[in-house]
PDB file of C-alpha atoms in Angstrom:
ATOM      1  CA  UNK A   1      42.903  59.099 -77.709  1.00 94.00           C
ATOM      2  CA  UNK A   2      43.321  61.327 -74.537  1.00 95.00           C
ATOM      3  CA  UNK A   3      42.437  64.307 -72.784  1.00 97.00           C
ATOM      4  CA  UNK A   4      45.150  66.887 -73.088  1.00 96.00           C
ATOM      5  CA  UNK A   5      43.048  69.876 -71.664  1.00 97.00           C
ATOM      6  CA  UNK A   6      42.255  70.378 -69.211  1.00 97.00           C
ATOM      7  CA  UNK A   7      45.595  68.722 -68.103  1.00 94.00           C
ATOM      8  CA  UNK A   8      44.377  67.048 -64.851  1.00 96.00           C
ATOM      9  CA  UNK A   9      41.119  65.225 -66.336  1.00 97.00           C
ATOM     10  CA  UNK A  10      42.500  61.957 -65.046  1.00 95.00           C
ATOM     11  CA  UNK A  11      42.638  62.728 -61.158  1.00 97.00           C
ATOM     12  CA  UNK A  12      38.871  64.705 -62.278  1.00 98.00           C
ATOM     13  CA  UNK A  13      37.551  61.520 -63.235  1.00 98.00           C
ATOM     14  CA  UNK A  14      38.917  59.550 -60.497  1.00 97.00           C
ATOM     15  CA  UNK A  15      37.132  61.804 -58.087  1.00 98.00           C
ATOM     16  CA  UNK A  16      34.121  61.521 -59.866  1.00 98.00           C
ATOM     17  CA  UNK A  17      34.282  57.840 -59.638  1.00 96.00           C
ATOM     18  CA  UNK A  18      35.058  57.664 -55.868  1.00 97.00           C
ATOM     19  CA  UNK A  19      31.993  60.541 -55.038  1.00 97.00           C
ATOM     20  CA  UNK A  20      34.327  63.520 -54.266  1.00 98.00           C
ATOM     21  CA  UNK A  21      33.004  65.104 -57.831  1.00 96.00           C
ATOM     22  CA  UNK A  22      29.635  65.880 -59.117  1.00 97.00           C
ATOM     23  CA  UNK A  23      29.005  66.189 -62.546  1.00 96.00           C
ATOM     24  CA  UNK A  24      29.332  68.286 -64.099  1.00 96.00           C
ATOM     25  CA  UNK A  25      33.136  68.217 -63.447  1.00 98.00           C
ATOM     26  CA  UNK A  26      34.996  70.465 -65.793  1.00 98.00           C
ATOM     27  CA  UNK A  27      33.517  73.976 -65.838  1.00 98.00           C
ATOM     28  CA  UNK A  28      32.263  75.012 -69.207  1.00 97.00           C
ATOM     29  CA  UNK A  29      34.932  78.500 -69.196  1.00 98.00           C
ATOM     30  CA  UNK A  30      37.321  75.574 -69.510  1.00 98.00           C
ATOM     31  CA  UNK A  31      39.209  74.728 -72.264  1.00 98.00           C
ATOM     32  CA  UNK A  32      38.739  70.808 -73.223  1.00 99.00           C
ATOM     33  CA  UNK A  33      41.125  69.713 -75.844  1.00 98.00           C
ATOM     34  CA  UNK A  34      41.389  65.735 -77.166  1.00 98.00           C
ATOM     35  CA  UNK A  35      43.979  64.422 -79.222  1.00 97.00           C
ATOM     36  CA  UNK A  36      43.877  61.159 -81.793  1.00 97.00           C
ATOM     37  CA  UNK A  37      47.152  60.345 -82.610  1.00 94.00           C
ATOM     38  CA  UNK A  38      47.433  57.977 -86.161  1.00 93.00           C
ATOM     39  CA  UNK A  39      50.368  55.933 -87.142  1.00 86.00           C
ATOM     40  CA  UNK A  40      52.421  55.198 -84.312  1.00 69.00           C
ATOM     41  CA  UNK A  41      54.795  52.938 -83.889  1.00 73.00           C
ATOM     42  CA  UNK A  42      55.281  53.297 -87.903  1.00 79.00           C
ATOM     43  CA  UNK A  43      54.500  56.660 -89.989  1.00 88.00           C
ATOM     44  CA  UNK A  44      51.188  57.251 -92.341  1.00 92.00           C
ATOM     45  CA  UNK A  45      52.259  56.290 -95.840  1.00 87.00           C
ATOM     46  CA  UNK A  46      50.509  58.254 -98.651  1.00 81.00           C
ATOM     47  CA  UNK A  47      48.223  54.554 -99.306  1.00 83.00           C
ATOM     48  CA  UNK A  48      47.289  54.886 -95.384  1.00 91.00           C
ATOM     49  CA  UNK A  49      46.636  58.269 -95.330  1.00 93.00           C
ATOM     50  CA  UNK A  50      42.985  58.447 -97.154  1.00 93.00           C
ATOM     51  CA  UNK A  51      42.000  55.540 -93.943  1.00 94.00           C
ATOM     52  CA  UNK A  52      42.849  57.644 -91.648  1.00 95.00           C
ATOM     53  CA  UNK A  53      40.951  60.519 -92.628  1.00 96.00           C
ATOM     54  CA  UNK A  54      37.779  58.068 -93.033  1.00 96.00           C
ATOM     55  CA  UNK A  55      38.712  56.882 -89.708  1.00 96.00           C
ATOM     56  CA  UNK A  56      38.641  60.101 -88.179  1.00 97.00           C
ATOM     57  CA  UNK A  57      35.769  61.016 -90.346  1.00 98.00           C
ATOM     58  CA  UNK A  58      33.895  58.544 -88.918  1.00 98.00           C
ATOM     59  CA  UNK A  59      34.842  59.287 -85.302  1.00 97.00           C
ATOM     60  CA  UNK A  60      33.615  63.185 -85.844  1.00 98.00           C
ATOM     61  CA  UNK A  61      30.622  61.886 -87.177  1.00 98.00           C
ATOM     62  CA  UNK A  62      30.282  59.106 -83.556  1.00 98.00           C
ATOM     63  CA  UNK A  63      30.914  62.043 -81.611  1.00 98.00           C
ATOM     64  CA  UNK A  64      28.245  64.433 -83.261  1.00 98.00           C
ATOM     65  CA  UNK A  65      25.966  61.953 -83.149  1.00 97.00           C
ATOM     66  CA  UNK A  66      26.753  61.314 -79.561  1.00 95.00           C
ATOM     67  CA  UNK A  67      26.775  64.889 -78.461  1.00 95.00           C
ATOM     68  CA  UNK A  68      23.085  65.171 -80.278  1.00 94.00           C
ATOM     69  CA  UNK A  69      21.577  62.151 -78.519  1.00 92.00           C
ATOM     70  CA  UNK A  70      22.807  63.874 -74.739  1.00 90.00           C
ATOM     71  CA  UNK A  71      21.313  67.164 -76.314  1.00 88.00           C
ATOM     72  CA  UNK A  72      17.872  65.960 -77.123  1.00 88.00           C
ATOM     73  CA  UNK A  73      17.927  63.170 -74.069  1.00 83.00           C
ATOM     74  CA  UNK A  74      16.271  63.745 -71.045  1.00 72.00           C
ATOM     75  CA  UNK A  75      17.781  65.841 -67.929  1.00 73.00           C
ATOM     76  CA  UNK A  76      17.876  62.654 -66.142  1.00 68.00           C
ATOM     77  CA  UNK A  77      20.667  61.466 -68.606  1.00 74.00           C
ATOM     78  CA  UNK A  78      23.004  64.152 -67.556  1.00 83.00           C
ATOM     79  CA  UNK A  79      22.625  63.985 -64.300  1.00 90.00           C
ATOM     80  CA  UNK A  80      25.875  62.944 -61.607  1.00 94.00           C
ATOM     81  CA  UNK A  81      24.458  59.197 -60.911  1.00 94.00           C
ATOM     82  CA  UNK A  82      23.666  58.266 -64.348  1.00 92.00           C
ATOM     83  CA  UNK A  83      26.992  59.240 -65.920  1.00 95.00           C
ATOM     84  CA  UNK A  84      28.733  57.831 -62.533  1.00 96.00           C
ATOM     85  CA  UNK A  85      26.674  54.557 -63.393  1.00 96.00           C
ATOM     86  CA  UNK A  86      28.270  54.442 -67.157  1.00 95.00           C
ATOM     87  CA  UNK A  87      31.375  55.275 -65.759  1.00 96.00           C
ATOM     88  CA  UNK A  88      31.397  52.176 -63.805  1.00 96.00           C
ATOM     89  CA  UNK A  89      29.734  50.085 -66.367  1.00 97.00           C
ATOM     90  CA  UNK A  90      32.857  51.088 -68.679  1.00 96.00           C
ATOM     91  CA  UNK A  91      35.193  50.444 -65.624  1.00 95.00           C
ATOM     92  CA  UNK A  92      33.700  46.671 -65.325  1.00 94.00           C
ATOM     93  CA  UNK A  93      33.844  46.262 -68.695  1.00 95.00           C
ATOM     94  CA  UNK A  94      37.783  47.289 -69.026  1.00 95.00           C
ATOM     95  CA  UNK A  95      38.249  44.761 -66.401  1.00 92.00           C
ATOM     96  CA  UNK A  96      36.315  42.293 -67.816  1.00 93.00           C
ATOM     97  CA  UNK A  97      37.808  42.303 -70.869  1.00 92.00           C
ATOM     98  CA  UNK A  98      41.195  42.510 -69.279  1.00 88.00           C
ATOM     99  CA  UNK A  99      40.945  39.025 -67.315  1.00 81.00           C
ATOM    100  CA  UNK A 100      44.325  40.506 -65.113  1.00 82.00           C
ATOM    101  CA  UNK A 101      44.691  43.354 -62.408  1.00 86.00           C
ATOM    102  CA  UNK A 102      44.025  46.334 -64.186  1.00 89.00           C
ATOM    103  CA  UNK A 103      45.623  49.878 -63.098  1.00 92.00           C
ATOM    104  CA  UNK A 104      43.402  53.187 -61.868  1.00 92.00           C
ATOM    105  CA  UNK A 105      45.656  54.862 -64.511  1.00 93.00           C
ATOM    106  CA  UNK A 106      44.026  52.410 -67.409  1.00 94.00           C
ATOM    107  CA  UNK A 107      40.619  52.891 -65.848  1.00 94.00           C
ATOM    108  CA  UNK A 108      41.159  56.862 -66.073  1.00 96.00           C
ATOM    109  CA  UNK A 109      42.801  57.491 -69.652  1.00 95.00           C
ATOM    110  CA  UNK A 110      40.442  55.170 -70.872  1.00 97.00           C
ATOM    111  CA  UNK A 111      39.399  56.428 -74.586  1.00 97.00           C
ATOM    112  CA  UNK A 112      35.925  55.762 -74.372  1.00 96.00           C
ATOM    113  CA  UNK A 113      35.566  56.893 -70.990  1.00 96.00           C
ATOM    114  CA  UNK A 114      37.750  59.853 -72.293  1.00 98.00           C
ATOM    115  CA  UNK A 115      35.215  60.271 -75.118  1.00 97.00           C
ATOM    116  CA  UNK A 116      32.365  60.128 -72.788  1.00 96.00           C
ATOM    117  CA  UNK A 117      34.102  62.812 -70.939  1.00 98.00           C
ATOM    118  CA  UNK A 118      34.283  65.193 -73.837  1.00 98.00           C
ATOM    119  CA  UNK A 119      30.541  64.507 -74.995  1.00 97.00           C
ATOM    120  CA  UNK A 120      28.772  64.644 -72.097  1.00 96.00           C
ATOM    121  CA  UNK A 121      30.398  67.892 -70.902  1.00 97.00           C
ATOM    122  CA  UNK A 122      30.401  69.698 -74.599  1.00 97.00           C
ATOM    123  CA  UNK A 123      26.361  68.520 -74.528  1.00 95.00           C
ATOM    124  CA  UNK A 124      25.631  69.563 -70.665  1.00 94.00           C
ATOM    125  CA  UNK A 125      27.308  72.976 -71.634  1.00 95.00           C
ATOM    126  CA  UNK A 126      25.821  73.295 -75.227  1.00 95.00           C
ATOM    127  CA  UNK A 127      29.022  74.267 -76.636  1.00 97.00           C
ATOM    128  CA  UNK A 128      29.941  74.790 -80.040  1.00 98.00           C
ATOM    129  CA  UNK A 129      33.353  72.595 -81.093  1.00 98.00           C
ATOM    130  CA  UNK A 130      35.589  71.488 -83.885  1.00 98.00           C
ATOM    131  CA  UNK A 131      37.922  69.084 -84.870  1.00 98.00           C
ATOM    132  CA  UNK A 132      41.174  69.531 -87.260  1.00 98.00           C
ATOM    133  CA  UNK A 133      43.286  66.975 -88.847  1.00 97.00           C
ATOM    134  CA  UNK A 134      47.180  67.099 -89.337  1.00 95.00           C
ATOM    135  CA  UNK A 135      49.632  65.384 -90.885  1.00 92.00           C
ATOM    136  CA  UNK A 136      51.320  63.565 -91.779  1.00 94.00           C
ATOM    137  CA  UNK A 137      53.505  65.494 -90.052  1.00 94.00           C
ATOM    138  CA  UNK A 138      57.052  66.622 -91.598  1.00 92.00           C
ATOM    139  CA  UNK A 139      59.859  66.941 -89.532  1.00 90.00           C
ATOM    140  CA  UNK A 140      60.762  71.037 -90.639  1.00 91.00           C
ATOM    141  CA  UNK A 141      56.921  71.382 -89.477  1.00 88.00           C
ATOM    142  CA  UNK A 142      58.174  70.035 -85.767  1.00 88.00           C
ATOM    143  CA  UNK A 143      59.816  71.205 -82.889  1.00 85.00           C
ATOM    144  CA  UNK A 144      63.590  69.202 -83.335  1.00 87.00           C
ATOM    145  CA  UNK A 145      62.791  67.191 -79.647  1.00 84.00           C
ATOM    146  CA  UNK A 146      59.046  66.308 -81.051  1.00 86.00           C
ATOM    147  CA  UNK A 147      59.789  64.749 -84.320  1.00 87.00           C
ATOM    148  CA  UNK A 148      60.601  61.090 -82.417  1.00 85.00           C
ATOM    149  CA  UNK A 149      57.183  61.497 -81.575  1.00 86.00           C
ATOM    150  CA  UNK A 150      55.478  62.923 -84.527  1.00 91.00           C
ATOM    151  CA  UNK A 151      57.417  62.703 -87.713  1.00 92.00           C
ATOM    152  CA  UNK A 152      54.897  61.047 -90.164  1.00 94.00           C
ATOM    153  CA  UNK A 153      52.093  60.393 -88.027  1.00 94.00           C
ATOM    154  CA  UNK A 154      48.331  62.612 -88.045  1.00 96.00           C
ATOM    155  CA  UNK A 155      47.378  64.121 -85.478  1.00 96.00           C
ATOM    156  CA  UNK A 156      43.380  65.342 -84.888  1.00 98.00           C
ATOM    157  CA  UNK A 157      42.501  67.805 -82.257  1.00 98.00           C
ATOM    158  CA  UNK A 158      39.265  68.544 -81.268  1.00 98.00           C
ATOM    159  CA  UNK A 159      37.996  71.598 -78.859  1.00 99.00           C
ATOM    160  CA  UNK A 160      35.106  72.560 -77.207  1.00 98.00           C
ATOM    161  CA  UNK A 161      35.068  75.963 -79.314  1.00 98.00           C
ATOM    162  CA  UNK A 162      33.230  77.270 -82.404  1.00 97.00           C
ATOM    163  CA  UNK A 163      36.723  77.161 -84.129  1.00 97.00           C
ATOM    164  CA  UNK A 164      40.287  77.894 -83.898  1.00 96.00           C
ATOM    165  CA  UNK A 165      39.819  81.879 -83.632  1.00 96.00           C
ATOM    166  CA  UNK A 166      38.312  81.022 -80.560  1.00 97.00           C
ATOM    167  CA  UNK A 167      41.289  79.598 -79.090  1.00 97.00           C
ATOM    168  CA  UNK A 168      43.350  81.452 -76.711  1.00 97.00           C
ATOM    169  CA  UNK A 169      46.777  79.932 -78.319  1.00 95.00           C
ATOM    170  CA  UNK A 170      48.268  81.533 -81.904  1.00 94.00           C
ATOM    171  CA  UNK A 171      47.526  77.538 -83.304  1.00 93.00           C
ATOM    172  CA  UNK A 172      45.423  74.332 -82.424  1.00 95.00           C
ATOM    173  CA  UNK A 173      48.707  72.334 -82.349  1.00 93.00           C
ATOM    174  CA  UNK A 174      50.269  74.332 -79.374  1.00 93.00           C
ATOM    175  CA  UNK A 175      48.464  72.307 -76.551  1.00 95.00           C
ATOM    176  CA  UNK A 176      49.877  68.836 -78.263  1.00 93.00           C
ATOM    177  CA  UNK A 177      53.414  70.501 -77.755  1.00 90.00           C
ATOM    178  CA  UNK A 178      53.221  71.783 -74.421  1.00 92.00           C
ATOM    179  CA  UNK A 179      51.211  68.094 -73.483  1.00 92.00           C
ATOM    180  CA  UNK A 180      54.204  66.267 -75.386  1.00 90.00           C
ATOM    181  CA  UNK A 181      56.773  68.195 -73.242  1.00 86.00           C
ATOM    182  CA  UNK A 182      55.344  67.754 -69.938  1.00 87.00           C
ATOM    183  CA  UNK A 183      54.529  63.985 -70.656  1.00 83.00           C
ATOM    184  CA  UNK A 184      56.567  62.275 -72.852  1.00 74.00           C
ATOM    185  CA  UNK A 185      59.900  63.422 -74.154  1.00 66.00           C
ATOM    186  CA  UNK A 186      62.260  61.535 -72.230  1.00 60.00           C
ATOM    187  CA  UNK A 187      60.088  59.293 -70.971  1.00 57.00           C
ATOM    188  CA  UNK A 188      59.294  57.065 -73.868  1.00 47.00           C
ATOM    189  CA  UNK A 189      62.312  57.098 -76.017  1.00 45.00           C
TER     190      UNK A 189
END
């Protein structure tokens, strides 16, 4: 799970940890986009395909709930020291868990964290969203330098708009690309 808009969440949330940033810390003009990526390092056979969709299912469904809880919480919830507090309570966990020096970069692309990110923001703004679902992917549906990347995997893309007419881009998919460019070809292979 990450982030992919708006591209520099990671050096947001840092901020926000260290006190530079107040919360709310993406502006609610702004275009959030996250990305679940299924399959990888192998492709989504036609067996695994039905758990993914449950899988992501089920993850829509966390992330409604979530966004509904924020919604009908108190103010005091969505204010900048109590998400800072869960923020660090996630942080302490990761390290915890991790038992070995643990990277700001981990910390900050963190999916939970990420998800908390999403939530809290979509709630604070009460902004309509969706998510799609893709895939598996085929490689005539890809770009010829993406299909290392995406060839047989499912993809689901959720934005902080009422749906994808709402989206300044021709198709939901277009932000993965230009994200997949910038990041990863080359870098992975």
């Amino acid at each position: 799970m990450r982030i992919i808009l708006p591209e520099n969440i990671s050096e947001r949330i840092g901020e926000f940890l260290i006190g530079k940033q107040d919360f709310p810390f993406v502006e609610g003009y702004e275009l959030m986009c996250v990305l679940f990526l299924f399959g990888r390092p192998s492709k989504v056979d036609d067996s695994e395909k039905w758990e993914v969709m449950d899988l992501a299912s089920e993850t829509v469904n966390k992330f409604y709930l979530e966004i509904e809880g924020y919604k009908n919480s108190p103010k005091t919830r969505m204010n900048t020291e109590f998400i800072r507090s869960g923020y660090f309570e996630r942080e302490l966990q990761i390290r915890t868990e991790e038992k070995k020096a643990v990277h700001k970069e981990r910390i900050l692309n963190d999916p939970t964290m990420l998800s908390y990110c999403f939530m809290q923001h979509v709630s604070y703004y009460n902004q309509e969203y969706f998510f799609q679902i893709y895939g598996p992917l085929k490689g005539q549906e890809l770009l010829k330098d993406l299909r290392n990347y995406l060839e047989g995997r499912m993809i689901m893309l959720g934005f902080n708009r009422k749906n994808e007419k709402h989206l300044p881009f021709q198709h939901p998919i277009i932000p993965l690309y230009v994200w997949l460019k910038d990041h990863l070809i080359g870098k992975i292979d």
